[in-house]
PDB file of C-alpha atoms in Angstrom:
ATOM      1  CA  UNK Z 179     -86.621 -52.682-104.911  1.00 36.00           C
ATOM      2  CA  UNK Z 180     -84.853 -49.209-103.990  1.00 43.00           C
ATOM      3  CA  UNK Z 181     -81.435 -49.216-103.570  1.00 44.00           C
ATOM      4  CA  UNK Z 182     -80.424 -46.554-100.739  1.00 70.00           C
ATOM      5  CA  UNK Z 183     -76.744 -47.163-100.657  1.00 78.00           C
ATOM      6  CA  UNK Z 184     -74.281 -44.260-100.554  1.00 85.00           C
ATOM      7  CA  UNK Z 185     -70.615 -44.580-101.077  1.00 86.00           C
ATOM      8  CA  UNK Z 186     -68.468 -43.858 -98.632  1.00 84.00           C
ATOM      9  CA  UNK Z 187     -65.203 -44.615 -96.848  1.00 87.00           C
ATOM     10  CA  UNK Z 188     -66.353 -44.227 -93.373  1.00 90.00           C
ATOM     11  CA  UNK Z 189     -66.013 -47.231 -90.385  1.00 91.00           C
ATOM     12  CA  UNK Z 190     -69.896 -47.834 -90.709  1.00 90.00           C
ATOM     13  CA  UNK Z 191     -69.340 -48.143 -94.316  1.00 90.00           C
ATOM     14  CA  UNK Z 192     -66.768 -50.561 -94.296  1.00 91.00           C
ATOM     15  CA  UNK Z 193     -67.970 -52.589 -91.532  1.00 90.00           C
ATOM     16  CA  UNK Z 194     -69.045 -56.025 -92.870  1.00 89.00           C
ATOM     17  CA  UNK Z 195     -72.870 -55.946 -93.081  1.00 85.00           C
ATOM     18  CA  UNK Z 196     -73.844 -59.184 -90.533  1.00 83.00           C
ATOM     19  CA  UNK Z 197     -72.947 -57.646 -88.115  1.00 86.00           C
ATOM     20  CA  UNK Z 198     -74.364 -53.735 -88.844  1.00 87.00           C
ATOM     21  CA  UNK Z 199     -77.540 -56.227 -89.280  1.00 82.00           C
ATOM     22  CA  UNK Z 200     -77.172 -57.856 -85.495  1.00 84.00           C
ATOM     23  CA  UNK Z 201     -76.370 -54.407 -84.298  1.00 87.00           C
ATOM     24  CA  UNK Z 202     -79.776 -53.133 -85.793  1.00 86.00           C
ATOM     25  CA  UNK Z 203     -81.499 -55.970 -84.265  1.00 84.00           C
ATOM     26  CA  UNK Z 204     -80.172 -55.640 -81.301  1.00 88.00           C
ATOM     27  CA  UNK Z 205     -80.686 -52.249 -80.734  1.00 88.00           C
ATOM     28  CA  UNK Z 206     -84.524 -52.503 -81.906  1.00 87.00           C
ATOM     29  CA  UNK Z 207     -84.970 -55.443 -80.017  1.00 88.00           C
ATOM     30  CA  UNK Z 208     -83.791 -53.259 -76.994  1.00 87.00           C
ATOM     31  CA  UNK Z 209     -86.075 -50.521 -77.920  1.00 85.00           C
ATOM     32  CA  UNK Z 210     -88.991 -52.525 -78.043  1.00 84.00           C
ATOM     33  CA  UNK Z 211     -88.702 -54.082 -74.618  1.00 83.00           C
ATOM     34  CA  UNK Z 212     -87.582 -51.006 -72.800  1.00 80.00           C
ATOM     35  CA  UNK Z 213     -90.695 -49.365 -73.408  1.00 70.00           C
ATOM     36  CA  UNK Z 214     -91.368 -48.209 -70.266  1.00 75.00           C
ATOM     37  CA  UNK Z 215     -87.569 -47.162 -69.909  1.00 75.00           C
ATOM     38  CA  UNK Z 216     -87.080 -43.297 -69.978  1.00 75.00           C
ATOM     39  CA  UNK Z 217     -83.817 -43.177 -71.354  1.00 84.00           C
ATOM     40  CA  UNK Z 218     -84.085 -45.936 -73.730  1.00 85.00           C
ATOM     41  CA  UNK Z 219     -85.559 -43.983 -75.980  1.00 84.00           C
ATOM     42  CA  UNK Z 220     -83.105 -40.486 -75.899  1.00 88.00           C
ATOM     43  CA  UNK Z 221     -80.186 -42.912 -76.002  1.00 89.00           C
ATOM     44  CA  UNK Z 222     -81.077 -44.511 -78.549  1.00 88.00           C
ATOM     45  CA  UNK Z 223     -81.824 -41.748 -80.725  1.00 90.00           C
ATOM     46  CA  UNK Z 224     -78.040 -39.850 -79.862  1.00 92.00           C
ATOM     47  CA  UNK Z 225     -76.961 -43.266 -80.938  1.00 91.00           C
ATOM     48  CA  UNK Z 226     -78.734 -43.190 -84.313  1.00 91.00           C
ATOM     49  CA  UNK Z 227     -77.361 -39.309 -84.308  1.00 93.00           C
ATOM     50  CA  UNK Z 228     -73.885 -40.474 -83.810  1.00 93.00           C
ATOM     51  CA  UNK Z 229     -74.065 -43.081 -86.409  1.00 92.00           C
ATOM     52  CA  UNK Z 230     -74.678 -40.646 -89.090  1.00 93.00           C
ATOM     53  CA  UNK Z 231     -71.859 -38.472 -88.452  1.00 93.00           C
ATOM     54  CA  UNK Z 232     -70.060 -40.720 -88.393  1.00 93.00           C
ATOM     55  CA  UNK Z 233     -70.866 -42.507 -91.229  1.00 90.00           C
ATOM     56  CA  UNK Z 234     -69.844 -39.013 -93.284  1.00 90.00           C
ATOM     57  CA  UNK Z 235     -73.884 -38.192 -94.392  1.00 88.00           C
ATOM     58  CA  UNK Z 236     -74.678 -35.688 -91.466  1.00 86.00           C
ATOM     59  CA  UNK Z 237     -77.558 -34.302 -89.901  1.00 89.00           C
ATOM     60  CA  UNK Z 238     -78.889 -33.273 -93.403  1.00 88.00           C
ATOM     61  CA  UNK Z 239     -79.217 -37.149 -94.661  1.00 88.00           C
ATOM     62  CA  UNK Z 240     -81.182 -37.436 -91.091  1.00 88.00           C
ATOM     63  CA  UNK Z 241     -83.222 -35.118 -91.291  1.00 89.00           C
ATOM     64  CA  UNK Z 242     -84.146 -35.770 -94.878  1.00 87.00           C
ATOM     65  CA  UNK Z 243     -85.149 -39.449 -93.588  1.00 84.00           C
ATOM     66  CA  UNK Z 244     -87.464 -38.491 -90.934  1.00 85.00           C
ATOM     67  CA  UNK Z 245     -89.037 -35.441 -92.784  1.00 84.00           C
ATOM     68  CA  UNK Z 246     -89.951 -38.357 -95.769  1.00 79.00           C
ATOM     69  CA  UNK Z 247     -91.711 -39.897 -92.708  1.00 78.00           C
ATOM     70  CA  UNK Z 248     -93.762 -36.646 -91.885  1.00 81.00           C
ATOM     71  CA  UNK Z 249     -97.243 -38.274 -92.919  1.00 76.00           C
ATOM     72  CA  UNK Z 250     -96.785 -41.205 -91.730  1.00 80.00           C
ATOM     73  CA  UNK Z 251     -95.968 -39.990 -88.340  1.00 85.00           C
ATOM     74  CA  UNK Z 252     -98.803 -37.989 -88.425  1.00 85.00           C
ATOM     75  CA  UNK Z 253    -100.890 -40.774 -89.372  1.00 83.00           C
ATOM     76  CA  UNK Z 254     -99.336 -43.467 -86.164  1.00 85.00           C
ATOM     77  CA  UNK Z 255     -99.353 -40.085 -83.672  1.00 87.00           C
ATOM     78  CA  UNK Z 256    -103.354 -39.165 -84.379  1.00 86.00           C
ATOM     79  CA  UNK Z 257    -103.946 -42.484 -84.265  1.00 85.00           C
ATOM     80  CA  UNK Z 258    -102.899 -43.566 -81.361  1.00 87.00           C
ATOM     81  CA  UNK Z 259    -103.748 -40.085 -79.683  1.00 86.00           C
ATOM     82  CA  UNK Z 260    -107.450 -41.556 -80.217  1.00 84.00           C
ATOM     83  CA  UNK Z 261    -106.771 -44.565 -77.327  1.00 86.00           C
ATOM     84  CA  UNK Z 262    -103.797 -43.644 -75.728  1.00 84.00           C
ATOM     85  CA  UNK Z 263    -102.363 -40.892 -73.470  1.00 88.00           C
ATOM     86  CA  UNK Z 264    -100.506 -38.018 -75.778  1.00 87.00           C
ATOM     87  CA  UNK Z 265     -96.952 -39.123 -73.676  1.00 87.00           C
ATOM     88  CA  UNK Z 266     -97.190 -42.735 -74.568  1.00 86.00           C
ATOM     89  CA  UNK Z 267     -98.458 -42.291 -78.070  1.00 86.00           C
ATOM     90  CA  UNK Z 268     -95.418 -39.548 -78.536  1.00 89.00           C
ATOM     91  CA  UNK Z 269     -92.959 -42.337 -77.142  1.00 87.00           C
ATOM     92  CA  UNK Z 270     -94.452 -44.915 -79.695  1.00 87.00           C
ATOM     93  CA  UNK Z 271     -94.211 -42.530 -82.255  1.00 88.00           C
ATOM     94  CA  UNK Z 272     -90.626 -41.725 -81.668  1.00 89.00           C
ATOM     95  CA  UNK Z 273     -89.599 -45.624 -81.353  1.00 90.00           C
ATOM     96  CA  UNK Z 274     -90.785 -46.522 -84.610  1.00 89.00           C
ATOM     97  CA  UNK Z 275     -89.334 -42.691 -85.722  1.00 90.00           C
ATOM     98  CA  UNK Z 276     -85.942 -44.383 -84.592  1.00 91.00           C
ATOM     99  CA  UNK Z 277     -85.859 -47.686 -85.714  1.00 90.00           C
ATOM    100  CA  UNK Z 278     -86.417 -46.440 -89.460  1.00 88.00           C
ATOM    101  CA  UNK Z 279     -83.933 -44.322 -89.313  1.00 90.00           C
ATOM    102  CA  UNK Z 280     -81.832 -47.053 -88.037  1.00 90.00           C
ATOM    103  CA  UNK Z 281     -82.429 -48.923 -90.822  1.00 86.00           C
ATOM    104  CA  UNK Z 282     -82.177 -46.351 -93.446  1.00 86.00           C
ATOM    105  CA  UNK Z 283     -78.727 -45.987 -91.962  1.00 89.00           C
ATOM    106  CA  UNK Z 284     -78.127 -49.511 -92.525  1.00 87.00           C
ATOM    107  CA  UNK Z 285     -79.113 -49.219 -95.877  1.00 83.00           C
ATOM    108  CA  UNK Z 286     -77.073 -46.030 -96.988  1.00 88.00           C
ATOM    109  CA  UNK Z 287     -74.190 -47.239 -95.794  1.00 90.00           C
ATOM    110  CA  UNK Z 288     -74.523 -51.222 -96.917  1.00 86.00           C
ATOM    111  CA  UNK Z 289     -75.136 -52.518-100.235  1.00 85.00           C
ATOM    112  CA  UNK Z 290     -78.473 -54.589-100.733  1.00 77.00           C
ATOM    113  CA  UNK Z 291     -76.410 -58.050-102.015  1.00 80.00           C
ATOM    114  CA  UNK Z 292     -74.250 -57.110 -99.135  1.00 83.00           C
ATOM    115  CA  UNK Z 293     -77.132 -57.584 -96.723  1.00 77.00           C
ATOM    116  CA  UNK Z 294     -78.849 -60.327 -98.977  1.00 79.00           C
ATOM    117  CA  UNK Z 295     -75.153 -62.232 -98.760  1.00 83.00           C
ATOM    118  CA  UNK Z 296     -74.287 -61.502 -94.488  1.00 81.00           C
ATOM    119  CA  UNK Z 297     -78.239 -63.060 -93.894  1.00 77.00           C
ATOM    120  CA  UNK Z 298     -77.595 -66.091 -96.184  1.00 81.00           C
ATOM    121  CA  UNK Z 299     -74.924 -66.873 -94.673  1.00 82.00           C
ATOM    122  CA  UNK Z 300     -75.965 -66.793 -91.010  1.00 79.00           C
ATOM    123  CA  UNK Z 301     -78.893 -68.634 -91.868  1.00 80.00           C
ATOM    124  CA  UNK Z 302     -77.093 -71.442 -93.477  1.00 83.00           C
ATOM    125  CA  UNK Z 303     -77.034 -73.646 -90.851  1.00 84.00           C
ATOM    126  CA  UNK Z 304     -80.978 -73.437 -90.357  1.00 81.00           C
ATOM    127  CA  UNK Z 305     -81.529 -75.341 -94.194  1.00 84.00           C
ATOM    128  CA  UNK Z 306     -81.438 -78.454 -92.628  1.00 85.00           C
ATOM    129  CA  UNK Z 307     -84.971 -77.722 -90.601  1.00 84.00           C
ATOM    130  CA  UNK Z 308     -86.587 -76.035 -93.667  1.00 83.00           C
ATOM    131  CA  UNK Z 309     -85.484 -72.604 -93.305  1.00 80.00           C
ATOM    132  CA  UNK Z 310     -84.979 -70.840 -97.039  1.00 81.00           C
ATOM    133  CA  UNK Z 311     -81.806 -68.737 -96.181  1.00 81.00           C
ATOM    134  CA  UNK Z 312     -82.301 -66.823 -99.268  1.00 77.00           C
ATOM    135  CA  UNK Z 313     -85.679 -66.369 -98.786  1.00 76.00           C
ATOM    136  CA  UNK Z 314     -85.135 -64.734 -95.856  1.00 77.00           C
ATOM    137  CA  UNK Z 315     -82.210 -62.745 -96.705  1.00 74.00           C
ATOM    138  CA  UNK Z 316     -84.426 -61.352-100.023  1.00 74.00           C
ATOM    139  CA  UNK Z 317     -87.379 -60.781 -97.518  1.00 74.00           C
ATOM    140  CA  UNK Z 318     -85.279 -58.957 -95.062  1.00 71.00           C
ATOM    141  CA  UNK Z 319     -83.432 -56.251 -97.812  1.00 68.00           C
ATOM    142  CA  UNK Z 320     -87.033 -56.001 -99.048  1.00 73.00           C
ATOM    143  CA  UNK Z 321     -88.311 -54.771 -95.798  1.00 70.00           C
ATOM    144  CA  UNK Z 322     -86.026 -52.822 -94.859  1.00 64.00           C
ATOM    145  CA  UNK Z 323     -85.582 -50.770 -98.830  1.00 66.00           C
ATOM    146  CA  UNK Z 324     -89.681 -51.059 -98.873  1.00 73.00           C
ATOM    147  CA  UNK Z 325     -89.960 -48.485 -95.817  1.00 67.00           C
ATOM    148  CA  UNK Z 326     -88.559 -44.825 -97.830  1.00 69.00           C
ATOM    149  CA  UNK Z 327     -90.674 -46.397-101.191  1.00 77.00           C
ATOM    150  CA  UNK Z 328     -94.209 -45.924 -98.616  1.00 78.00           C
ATOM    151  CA  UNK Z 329     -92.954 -42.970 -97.362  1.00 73.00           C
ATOM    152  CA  UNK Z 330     -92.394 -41.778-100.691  1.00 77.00           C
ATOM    153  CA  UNK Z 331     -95.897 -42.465-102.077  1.00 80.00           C
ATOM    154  CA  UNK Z 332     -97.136 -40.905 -98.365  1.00 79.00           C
ATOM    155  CA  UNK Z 333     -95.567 -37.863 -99.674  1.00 78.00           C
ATOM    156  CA  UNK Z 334     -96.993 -37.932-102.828  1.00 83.00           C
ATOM    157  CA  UNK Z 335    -100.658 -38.679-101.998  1.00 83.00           C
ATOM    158  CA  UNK Z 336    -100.487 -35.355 -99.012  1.00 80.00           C
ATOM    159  CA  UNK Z 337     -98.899 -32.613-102.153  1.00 83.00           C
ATOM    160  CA  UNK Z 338    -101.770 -33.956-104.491  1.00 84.00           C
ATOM    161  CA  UNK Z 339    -104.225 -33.125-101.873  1.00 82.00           C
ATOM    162  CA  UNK Z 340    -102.535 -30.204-101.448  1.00 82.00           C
ATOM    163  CA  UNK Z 341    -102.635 -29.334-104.660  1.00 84.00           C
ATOM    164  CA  UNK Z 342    -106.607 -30.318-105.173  1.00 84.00           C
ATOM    165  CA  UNK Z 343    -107.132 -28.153-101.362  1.00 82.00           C
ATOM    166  CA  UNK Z 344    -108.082 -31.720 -99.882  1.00 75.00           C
ATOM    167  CA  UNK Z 345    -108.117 -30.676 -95.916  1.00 76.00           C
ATOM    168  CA  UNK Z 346    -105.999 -33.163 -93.893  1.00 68.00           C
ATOM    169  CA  UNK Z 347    -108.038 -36.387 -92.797  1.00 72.00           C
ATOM    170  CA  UNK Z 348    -107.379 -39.945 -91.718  1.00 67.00           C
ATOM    171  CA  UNK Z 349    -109.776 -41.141 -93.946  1.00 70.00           C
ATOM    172  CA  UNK Z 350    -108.570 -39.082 -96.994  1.00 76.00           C
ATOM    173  CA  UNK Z 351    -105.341 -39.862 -96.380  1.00 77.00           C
ATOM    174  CA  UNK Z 352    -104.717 -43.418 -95.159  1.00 78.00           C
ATOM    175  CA  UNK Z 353    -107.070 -45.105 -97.828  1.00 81.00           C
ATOM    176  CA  UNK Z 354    -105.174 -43.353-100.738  1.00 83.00           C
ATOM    177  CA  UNK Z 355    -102.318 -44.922 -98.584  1.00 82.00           C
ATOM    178  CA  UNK Z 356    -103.217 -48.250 -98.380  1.00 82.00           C
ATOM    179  CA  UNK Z 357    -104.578 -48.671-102.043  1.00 85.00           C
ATOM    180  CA  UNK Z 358    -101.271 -47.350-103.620  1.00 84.00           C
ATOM    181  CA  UNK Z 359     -98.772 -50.120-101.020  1.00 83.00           C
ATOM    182  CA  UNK Z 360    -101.165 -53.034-102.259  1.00 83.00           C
ATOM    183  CA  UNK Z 361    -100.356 -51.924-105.638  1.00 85.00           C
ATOM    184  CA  UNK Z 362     -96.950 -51.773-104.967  1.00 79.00           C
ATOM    185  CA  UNK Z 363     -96.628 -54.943-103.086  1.00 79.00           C
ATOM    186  CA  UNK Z 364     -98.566 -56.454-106.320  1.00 81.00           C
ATOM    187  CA  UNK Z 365     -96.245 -54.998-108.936  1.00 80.00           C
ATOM    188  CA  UNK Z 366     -93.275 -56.551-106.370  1.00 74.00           C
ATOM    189  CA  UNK Z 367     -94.592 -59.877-106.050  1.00 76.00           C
ATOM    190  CA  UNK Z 368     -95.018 -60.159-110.198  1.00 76.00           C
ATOM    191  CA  UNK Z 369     -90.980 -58.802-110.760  1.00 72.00           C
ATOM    192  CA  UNK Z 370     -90.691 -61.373-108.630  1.00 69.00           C
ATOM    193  CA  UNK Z 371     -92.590 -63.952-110.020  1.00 73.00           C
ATOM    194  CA  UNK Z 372     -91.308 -63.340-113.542  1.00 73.00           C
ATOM    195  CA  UNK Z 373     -87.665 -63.936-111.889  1.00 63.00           C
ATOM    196  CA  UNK Z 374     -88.587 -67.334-110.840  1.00 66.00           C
ATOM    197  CA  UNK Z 375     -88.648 -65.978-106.979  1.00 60.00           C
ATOM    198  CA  UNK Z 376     -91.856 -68.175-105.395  1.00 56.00           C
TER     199      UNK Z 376
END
């Protein structure tokens, strides 16, 4: 599990982490069911603008987020270009664009037992119908430090086509893709295993 966190001294930073984690809900709950909302979208991506200044990492740390993304966009937009008009399949695109970088702002500016601690203890009261609070914390700080890691092995998988002069294809590219996150979700689930997590 990757670790994103940067220190810092900012307001986002020191703002407990339930409730950056409702905020980040919220907001991508919002973004999901304004979808045919024009300026859902825009706002929401000044907001996730706004949060980075002011969380001290700048427009640098954004743009180094979404440009990590660059294949997999490309992947979701060509895609969904196949079945859907180029407008909607651009506005999918960027919603999913903006809710990762939500998140990776969450995680840069919270530390993972931080997040694994605020979930537990919202959940607590939920135990007594089955619910596995630190299950779900663990399962949510995976999720959310698991996005950069397939972003990271998109990245590698497009420069060592490059570097072979493999032409850019869905086929040669989201297979590589695939194998290479089942591997990684295997190597996960045995750390896991071998640390008595079930």
């Amino acid at each position: 599990m990757i670790a994103l966190y940067r220190p810092g001294a900012s307001a986002i930073h020191r703002a407990p982490a339930g409730p950056k984690v409702l905020v980040f809900i919220a907001i991508t709950l919002a973004i999901t069911l304004s979808a045919h909302s024009a300026w859902m979208l825009p706002a929401a991506a000044v907001l996730v603008v706004a949060g980075y200044l002011i969380a001290g990492l700048g427009l640098g740390e954004l743009a180094a987020q979404v440009v990590a993304l660059r294949w997999l966009i490309v992947v979701m937009l060509v895609t969904q270009l196949v079945f859907l008009p180029a407008l909607v399949a651009l506005a999918n695109t960027g919603r999913v664009v903006v809710v990762i970088a939500l998140a990776a702002l969450v995680t840069l500016t919270t530390r993972v037992p931080a997040l694994l601690d605020a979930t537990e203890r919202t959940l607590a009261p939920l135990r007594r119908f089955g619910v596995n609070p630190a299950g779900v914390g663990l399962l949510l700080a995976m999720t959310i430090t698991t996005i950069p890691v397939i972003a990271g092995l998109a990245g590698s998988i497009r420069e060592a086509q490059r570097a072979r002069g493999v032409p850019v294809r869905a086929t040669t590219f989201v297979v590589p893709l695939l194998v290479l996150s089942l591997k990684h979700s295997d190597d996960l689930a045995d750390a896991l295993a071998a640390r008595g997590v079930e």
